[in-house]
Coordinates of C-alpha atoms and ligand atoms in Angstrom, one line a residue:
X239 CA -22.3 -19.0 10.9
X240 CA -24.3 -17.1 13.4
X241 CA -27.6 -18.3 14.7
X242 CA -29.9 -16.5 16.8
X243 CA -28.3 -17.2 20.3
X244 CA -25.0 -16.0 19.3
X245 CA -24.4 -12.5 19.7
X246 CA -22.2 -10.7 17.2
X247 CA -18.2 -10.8 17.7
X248 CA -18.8 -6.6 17.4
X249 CA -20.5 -4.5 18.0
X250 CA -19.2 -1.0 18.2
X251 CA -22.2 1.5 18.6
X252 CA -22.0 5.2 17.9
X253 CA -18.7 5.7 18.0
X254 CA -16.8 9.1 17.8
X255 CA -13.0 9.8 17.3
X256 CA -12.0 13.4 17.1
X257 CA -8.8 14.6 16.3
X258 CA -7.2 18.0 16.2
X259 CA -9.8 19.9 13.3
X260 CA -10.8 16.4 11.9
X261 CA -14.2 14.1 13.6
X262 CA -12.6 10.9 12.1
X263 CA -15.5 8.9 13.4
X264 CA -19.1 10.5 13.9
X265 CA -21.4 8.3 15.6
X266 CA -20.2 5.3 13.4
X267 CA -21.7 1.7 14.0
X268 CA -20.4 -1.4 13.2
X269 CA -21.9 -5.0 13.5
X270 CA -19.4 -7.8 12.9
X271 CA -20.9 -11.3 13.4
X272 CA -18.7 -14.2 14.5
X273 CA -16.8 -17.0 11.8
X274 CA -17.5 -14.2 9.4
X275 CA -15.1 -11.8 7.1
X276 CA -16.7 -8.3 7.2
X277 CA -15.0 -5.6 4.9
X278 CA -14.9 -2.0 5.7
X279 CA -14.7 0.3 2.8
X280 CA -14.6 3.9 2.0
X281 CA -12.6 6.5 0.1
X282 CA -9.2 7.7 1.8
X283 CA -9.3 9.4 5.0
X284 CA -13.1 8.1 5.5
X285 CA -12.1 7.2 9.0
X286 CA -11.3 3.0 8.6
X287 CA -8.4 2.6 10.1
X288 CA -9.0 5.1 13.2
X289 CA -12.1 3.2 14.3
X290 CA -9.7 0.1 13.7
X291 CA -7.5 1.2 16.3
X292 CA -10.5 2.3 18.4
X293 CA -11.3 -1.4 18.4
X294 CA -7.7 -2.6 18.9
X295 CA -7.5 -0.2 21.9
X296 CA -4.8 2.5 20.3
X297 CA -7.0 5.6 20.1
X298 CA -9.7 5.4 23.2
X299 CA -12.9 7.3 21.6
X300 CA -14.5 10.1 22.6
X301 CA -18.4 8.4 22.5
X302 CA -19.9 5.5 22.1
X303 CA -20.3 1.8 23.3
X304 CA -18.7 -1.3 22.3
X305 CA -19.7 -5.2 23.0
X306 CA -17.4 -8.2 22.4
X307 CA -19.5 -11.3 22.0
X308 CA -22.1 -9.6 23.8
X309 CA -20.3 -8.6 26.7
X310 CA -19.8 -4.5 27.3
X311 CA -16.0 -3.9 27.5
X312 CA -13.8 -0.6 27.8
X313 CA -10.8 -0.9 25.5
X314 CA -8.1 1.2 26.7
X315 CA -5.2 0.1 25.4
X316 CA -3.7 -2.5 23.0
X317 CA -3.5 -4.8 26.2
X318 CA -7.1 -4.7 27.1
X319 CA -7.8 -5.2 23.2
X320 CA -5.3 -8.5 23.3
X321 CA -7.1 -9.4 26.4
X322 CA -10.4 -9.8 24.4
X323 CA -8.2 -11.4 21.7
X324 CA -8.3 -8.9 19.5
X325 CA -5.2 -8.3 17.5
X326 CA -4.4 -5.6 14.9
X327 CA -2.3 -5.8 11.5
X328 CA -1.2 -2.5 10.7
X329 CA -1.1 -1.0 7.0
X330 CA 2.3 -0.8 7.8
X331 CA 4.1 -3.6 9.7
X332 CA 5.8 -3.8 12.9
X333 CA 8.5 -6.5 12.6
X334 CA 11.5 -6.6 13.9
X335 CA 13.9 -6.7 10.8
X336 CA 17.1 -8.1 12.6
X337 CA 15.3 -10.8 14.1
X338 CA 14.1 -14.2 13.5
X339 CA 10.6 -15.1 12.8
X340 CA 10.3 -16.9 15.9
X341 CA 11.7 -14.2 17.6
X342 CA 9.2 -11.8 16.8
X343 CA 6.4 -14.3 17.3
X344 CA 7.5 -14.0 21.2
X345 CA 8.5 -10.5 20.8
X346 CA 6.9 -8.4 23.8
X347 CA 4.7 -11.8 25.2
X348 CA 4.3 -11.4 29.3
X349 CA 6.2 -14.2 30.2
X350 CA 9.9 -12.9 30.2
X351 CA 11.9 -14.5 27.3
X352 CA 14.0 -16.4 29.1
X353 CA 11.3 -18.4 30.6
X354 CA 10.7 -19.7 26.6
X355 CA 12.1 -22.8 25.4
X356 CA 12.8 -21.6 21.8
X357 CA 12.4 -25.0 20.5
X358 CA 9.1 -25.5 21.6
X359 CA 8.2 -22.3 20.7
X360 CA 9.0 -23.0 17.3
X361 CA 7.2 -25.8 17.4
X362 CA 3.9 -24.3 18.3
X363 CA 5.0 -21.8 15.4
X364 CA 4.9 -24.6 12.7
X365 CA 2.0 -26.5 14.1
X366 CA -0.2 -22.9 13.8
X367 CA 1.3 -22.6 10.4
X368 CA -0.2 -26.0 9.4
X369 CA -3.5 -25.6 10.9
X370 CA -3.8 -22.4 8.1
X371 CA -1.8 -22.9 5.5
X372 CA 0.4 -20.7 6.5
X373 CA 3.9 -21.8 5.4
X374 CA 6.8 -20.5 7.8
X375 CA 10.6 -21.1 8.5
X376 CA 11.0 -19.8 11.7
X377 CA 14.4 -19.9 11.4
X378 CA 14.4 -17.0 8.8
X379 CA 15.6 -13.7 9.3
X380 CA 12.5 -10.8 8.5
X381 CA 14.6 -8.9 6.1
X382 CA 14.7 -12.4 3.8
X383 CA 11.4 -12.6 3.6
X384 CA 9.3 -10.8 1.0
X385 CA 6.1 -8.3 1.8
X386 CA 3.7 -11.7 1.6
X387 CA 5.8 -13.3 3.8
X388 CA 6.6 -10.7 6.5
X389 CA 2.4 -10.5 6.2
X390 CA 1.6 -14.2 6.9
X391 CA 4.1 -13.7 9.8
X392 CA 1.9 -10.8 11.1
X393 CA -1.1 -13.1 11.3
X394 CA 0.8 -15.7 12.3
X395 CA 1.6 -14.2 15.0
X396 CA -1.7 -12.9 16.2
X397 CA -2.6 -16.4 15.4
X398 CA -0.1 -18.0 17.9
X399 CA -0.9 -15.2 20.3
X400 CA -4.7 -16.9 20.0
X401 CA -6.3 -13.7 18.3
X402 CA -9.8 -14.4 18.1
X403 CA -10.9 -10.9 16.3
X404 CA -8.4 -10.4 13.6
X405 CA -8.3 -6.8 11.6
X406 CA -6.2 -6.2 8.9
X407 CA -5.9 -2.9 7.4
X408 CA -5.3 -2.9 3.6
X409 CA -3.3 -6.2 3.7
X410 CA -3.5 -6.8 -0.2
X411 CA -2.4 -2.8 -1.3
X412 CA 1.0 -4.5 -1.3
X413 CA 0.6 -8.3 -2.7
X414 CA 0.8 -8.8 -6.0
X415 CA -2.3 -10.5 -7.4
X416 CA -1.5 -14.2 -6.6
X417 CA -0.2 -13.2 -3.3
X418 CA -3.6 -12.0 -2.3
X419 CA -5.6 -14.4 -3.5
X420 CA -3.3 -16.4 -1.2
X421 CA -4.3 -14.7 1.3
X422 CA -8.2 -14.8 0.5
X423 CA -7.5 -18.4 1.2
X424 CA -6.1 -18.4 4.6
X425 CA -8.4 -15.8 5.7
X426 CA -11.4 -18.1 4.9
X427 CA -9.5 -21.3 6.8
X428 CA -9.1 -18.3 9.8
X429 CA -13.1 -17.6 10.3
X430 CA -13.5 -21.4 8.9
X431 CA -12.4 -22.2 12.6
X432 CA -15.0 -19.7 14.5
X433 CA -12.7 -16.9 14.3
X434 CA -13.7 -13.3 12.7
X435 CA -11.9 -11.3 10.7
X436 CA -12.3 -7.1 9.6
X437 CA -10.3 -6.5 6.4
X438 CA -9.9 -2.8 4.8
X439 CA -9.3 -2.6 1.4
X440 CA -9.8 0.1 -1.5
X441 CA -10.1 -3.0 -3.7
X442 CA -13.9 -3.8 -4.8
X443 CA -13.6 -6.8 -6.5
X444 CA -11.6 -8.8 -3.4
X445 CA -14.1 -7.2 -1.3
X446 CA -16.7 -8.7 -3.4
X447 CA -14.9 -12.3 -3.3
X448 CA -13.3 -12.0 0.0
X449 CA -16.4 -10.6 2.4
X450 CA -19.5 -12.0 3.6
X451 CA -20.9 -8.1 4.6
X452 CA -19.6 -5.0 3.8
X453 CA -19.8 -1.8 5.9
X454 CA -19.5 1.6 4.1
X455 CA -17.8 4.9 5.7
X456 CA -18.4 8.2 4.5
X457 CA -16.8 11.3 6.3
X458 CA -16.7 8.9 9.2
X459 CA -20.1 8.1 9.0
X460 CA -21.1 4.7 8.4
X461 CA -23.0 5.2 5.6
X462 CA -24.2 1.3 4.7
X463 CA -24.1 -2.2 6.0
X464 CA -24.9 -5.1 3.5
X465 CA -24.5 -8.6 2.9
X466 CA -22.1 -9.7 -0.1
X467 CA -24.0 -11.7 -2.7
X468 CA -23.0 -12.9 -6.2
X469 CA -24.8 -10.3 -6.7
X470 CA -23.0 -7.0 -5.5
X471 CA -21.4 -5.2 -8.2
X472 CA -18.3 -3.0 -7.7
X473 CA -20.2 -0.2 -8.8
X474 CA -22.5 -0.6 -6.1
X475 CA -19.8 -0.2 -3.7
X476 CA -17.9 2.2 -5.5
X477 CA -21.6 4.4 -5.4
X478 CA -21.9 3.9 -1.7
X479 CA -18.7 4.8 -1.1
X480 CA -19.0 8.4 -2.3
X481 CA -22.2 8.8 -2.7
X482 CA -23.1 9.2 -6.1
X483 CA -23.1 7.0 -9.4
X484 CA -20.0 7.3 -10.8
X485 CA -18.5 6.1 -14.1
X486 CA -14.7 5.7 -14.0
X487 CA -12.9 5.8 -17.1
X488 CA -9.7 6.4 -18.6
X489 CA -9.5 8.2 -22.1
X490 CA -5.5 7.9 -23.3
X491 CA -5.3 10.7 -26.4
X492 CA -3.2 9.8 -29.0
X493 CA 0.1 11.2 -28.6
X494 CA 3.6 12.3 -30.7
X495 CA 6.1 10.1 -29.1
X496 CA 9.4 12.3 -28.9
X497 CA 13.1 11.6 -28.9
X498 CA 14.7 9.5 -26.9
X499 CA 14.3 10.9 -23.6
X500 CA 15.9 7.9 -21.0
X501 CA 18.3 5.7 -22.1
X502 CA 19.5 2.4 -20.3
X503 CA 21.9 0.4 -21.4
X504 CA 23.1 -3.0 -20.1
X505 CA 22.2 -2.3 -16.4
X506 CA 23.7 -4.0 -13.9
X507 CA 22.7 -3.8 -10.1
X508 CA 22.9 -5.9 -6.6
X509 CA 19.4 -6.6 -4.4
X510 CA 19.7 -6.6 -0.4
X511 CA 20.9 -9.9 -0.2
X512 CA 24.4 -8.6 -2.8
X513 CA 23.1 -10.9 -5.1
X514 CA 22.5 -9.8 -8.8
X515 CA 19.1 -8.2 -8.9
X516 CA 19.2 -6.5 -12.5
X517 CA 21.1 -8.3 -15.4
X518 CA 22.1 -6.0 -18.1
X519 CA 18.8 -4.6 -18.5
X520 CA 18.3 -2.2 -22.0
X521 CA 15.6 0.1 -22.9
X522 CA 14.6 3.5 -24.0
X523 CA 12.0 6.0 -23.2
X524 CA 10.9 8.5 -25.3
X525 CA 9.5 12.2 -24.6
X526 CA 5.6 11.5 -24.4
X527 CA 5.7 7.8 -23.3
X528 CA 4.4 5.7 -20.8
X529 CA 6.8 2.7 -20.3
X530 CA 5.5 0.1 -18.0
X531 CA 7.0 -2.6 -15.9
X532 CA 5.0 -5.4 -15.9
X533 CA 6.7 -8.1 -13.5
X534 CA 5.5 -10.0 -10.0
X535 CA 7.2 -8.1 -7.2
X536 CA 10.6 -8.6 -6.1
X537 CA 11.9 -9.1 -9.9
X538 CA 14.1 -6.3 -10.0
X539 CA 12.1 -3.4 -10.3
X540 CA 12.4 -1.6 -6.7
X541 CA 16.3 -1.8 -7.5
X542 CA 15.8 -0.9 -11.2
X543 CA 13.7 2.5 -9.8
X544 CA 16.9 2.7 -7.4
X545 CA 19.4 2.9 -9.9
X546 CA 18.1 5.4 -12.2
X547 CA 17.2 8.0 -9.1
X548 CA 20.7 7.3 -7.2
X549 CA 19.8 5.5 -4.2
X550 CA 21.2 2.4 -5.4
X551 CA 24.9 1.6 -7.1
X552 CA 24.9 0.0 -10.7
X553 CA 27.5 -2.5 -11.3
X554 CA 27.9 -1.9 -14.8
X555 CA 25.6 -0.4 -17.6
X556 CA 24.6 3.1 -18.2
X557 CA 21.9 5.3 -17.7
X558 CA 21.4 8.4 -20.0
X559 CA 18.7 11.5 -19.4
X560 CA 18.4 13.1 -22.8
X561 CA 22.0 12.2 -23.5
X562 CA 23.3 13.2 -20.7
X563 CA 25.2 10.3 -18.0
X564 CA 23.5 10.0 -14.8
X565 CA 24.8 6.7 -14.3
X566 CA 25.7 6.7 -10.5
X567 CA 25.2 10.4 -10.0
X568 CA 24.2 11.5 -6.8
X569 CA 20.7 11.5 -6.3
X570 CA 20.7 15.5 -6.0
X571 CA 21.9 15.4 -9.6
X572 CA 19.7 13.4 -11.2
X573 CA 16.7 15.2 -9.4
X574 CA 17.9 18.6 -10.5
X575 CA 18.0 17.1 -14.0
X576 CA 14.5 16.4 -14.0
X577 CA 13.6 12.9 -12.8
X578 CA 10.8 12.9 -10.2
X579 CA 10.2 9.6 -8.0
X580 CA 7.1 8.2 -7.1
X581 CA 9.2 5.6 -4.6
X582 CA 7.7 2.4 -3.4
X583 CA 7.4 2.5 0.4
X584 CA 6.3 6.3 0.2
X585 CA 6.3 5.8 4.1
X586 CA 10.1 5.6 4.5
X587 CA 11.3 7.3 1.3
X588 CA 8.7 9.8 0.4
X589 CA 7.6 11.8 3.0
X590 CA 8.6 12.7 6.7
X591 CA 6.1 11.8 9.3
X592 CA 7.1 14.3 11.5
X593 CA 7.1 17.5 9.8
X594 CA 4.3 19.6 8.4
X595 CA 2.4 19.2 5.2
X596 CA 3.9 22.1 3.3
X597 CA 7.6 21.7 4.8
X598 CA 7.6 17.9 3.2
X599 CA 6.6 19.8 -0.2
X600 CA 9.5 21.8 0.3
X601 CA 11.9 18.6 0.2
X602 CA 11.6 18.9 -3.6
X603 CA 10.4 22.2 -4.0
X604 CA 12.8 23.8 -2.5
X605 CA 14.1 25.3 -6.1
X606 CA 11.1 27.2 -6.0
X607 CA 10.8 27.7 -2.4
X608 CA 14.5 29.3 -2.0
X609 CA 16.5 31.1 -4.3
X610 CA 18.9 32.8 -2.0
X611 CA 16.4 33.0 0.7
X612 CA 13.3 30.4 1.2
X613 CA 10.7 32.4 0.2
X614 CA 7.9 30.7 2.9
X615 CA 5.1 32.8 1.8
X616 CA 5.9 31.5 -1.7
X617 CA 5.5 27.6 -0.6
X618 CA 2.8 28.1 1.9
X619 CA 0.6 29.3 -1.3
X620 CA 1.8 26.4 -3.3
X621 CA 1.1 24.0 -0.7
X622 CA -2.3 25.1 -0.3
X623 CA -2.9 25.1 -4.0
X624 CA -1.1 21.3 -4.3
X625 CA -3.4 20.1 -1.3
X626 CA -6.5 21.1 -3.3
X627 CA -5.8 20.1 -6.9
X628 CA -4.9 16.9 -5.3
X629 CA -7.6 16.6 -3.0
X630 CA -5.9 16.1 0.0
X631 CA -7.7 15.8 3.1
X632 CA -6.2 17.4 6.2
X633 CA -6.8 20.1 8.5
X634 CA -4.1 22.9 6.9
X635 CA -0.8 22.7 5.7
X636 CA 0.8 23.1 9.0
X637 CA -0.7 19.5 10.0
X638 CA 2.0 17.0 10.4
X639 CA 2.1 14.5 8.1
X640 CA 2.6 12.0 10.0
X641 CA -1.0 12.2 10.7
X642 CA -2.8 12.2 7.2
X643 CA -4.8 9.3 6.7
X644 CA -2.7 6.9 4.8
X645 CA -4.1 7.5 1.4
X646 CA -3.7 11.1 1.9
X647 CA 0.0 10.9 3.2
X648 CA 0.4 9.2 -0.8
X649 CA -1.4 11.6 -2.6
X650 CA 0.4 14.6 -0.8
X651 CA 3.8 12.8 -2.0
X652 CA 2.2 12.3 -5.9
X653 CA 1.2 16.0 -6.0
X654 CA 4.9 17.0 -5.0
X655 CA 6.3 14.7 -7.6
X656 CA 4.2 15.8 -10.1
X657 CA 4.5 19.3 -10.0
X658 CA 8.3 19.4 -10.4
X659 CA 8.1 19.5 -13.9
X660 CA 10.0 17.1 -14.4
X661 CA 11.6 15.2 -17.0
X662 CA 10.8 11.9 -16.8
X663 CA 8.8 10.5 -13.6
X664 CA 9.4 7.2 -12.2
X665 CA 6.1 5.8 -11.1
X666 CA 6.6 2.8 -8.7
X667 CA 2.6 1.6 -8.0
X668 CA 1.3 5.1 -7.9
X669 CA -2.0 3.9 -7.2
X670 CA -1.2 1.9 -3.9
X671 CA -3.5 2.5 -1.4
X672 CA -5.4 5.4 -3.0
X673 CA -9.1 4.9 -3.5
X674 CA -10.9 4.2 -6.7
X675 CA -11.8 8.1 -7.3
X676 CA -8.3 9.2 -6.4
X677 CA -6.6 5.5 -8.4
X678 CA -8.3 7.5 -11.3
X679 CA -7.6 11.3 -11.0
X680 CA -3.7 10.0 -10.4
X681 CA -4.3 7.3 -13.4
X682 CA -5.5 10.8 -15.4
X683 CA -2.3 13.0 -14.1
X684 CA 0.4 10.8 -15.5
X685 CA -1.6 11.1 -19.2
X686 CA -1.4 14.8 -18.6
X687 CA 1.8 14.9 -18.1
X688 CA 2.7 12.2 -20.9
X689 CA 0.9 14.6 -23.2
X690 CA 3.1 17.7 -22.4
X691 CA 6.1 15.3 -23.3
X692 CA 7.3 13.9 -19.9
X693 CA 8.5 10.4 -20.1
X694 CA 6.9 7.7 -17.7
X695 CA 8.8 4.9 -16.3
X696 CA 5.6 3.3 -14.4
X697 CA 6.2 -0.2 -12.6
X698 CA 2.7 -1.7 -11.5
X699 CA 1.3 -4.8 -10.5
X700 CA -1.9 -3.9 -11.9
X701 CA -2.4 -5.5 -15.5
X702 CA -5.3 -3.5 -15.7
X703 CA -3.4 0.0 -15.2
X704 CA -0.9 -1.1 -16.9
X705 CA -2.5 -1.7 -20.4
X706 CA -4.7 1.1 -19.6
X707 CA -2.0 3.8 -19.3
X708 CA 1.0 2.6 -21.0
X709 CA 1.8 2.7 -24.6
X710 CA 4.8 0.0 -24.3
X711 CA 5.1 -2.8 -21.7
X712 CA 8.6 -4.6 -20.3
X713 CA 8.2 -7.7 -19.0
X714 CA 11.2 -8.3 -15.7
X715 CA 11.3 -11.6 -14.3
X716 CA 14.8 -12.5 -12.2
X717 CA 16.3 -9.2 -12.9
X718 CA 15.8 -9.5 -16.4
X719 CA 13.9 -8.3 -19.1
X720 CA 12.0 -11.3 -20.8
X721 CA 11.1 -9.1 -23.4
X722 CA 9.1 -5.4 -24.5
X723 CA 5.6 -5.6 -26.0
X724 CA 3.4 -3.1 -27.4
X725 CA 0.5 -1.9 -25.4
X726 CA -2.3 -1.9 -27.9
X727 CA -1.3 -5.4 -29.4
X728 CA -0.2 -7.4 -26.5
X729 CA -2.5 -10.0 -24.5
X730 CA -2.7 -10.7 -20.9
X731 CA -1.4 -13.9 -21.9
X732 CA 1.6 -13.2 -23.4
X733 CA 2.7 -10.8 -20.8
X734 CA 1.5 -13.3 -17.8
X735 CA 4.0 -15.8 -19.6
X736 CA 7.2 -13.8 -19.4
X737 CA 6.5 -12.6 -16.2
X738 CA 6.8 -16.4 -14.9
X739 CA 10.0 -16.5 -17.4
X740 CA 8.8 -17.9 -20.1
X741 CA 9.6 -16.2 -23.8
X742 CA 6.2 -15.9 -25.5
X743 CA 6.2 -17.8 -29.0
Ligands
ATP209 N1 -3.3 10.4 15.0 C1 -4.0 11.3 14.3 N2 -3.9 12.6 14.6 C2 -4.6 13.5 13.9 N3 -5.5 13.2 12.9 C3 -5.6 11.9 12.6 C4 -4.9 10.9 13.2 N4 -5.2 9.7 12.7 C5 -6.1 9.9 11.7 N5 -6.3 11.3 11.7 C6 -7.3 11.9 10.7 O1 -8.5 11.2 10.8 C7 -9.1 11.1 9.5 C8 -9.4 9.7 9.2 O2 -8.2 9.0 9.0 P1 -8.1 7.4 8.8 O3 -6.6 7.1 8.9 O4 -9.0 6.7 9.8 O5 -8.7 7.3 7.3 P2 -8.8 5.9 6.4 O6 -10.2 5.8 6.1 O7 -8.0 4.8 7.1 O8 -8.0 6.4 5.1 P3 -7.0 5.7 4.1 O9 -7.9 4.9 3.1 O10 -6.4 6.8 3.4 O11 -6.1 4.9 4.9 C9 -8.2 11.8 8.5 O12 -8.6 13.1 8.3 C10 -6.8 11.8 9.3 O13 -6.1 12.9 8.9
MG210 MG1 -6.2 3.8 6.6

């Protein structure tokens, strides 16, 4: 959409962002041109989202110009980035749970509230909705609405709040497959009206469908700009990305399937809303098995990982670990009898922001870390070893991790998990937000540790992982299970079928 006479919406130019032992962003120079989607790619910790919040006006850098439609502007805060009509959605959101959508739309808007006349603000709410295709009560409550939703509200509101410049870091690491392809579409109506939109994404093939040109980071170095054409290839990007030709591949060995290892019978749960989430669900794991979940999000499996690790009640059913009844136990319990979580919103569950890298692999190591006195020494050489075998990338284990890039903060959470020696792992998504070189060393871990007889419980979105790691595949849709298939035999088809509630013939 850009002709000779327009300048570009962007243009940040040699930008550097330093931060305690870490130059997120060296020098880095980024080109965005207007009505166009621009991707910005680059393995975890490359330095996308900090020069993201450079833009949006939450970290001031440290060098460098920038130019909105070819004007020079200083961006020093979120407001000066608003002014330009630039407007941020976060990896994680920032919605107000209690409140209504409509309420959050206004939330924090100069004009005091009481100046607002709710029902033309809602409204203006439902007309913006139409213009994208973005379908909104705003009469609903946040927590009733599922991750897609509480999303399209985000933009929604940066819509309303007449965003111009929209980024949006990793938006599709939590939709399911359908949901972002949803959101492809209202991103195209978005810079279909002159506006411009920066996604980040670790996914190649939506880059390649979603973006009109790509910008690469390495080490915080922009390391390529390019148009998208039909014919960029993921393993272009993926090449560009770390710099190297790569081949990624998962090898699954053969393996002796054990005894029963977890047993679940007739489970029996409420969801959020106290209605019935799981209904009398029935399977079996054995040592040396990958189980997976196959099911489109919000079916029952966040509640089904719940159950089995403690956080969550059953109503009726049982839940066995080698025999023995965990059904109910407190979450202590079933940890110390071997069941490692990989949870689903690592943010809230897994990890704590505000303590050190080492200390938040102490939360489950603190077996080996005590005996009768915490043996620091002990865990600070266990950290440092988990941080490298995992490829972590932060300054030192004393870092807060709070402050890991957010496909760091998950990998520091799957190397703890892992290296419990656990029983049986619950794997919710494991590969969320990683990117494709760490998707694969994490993809490789769990058939390591399938191999040396753990059982896997692994719920994923991801058809792909899942056939690729899993040796047999339930199928939950409405809290049920529509039926188990085995890996090697079934077809994308057949599982696709159940997971919209349909029994396969
Ligand atoms: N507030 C902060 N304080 C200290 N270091 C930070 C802060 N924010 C980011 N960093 C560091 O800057 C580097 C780049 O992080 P950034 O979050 O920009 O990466 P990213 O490319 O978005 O990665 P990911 O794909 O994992 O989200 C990382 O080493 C990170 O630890
Ligand atoms: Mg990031």
């Amino acid at each position: 959409m850009t002709t000779a006479s327009t300048p570009p919406a962007v243009e940040m130019i040699n930008i550097t962002k330093r931060f305690p032992g870490v130059i997120a962003n060296r020098g880095a120079t980024l080109i965005v041109h207007k009505g166009e989607i621009h991707a910005l790619l680059g393995e975890n910790g490359a330095g996308k989202s900090t020069l993201m919040n450079v833009l949006a006006g939450l970290y001031v850098p440290d060098a460098g110009e920038m130019r909105i439609h070819g004007e020079p502007v200083v961006i020093r805060s979120p407001r000066d980035g608003f002014d330009l009509g630039i407007a941020m959605v976060h990896q994680h959101f920032k919605l107000v749970m209690n409140q209504t959508v409509a309420e959050n739309v206004i939330l924090g808007l100069r004009e005091p509230r009481f100046h607002l006349d709710m029902a033309q603000v809602k409204k203006q709410i439902e007309a913006v909705g139409r213009q994208y295709d973005i379908h909104v009560d705003a009469d609903a409550y946040i927590w009733q609405l599922s991750v897609g939703e509480q999303q399209r509200i985000e933009i929604l509101k940066a819509l309303y709040r007449g965003a111009d410049i929209l980024i949006l870091d990793e938006p599709t690491a939590v939709l399911t497959p359908q949901e972002a392809d949803a959101l492809g579409q209202i991103l195209k109506r978005i810079v279909g009206e002159g506006k411009t939109i920066i996604f980040i994404s670790h996914k190649l093939d939506e880059v390649i469908r979603f973006a009109d040109e790509v910008t690469v980071l390495r080490k915080g170095e922009v390391v390529a700009t390019e148009r998208v054409t039909p014919e960029t290839s993921t393993s272009h990007l993926a090449e560009l990305m770390v710099g190297r030709s790569i081949v990624f591949r998962i090898h699954k060995e053969p393996v002796t399937i054990g005894g029963v290892c977890l047993d679940v019978k007739e489970l029996s749960a409420l969801g959020e809303k106290r209605l019935p989430a799981l209904r009398q669900i029935s399977f079996q794991i054995h040592s040396g098995e990958i189980f997976g979940i196959a099911g489109v999000a919000g079916n029952g499996q966040k509640e089904l990982a719940d159950v089995i690790t403690g956080l969550r009640r059953a109503t009726g059913g049982a839940i066995r670990l080698k025999g023995k009844d965990l059904t109910n136990a407190h979450p202590k319990t079933i940890i110390d009898a071997g069941i490692a979580h990989i949870p689903e919103s690592r943010i809230h569950t897994g990890s704590v922001g505000a303590m050190s890298v080492s200390d938040n692999i102490a939360l489950k190591h603190y077996r080996a870390a005590s005996g009768p006195f915490l043996d620091r020494s002990r865990l600070r050489r266990m950290s440092r070893e988990l941080v490298e075998a995992f490829n972590v990338s932060t300054p030192g284990i004393d870092t807060r991790a709070g402050t890991l890039s957010g496909g760091n903060l998950q990998k520091l959470i799957l190397a703890r998990e892992l290296t419990t020696n656990p029983t049986l792992i619950i794997a919710a998504h494991p590969t969320q937000g990683l990117d494709v070189g760490a998707s694969e060393a994490v993809r490789n871990r769990l058939l390591e540790q399938q191999q040396q007889g753990v059982a896997v419980l692994l719920i994923s979105e991801d058809l792909d992982e899942l056939f690729s790691l899993s040796d047999r595949i339930g199928v939950i849709y409405e809290g049920r299970l529509m039926g188990i298939v085995d890996a090697r035999q079934a077809t994308r088809e057949e599982i696709g079928l159940m997971m919209t509630g349909m029994v396969a013939p």
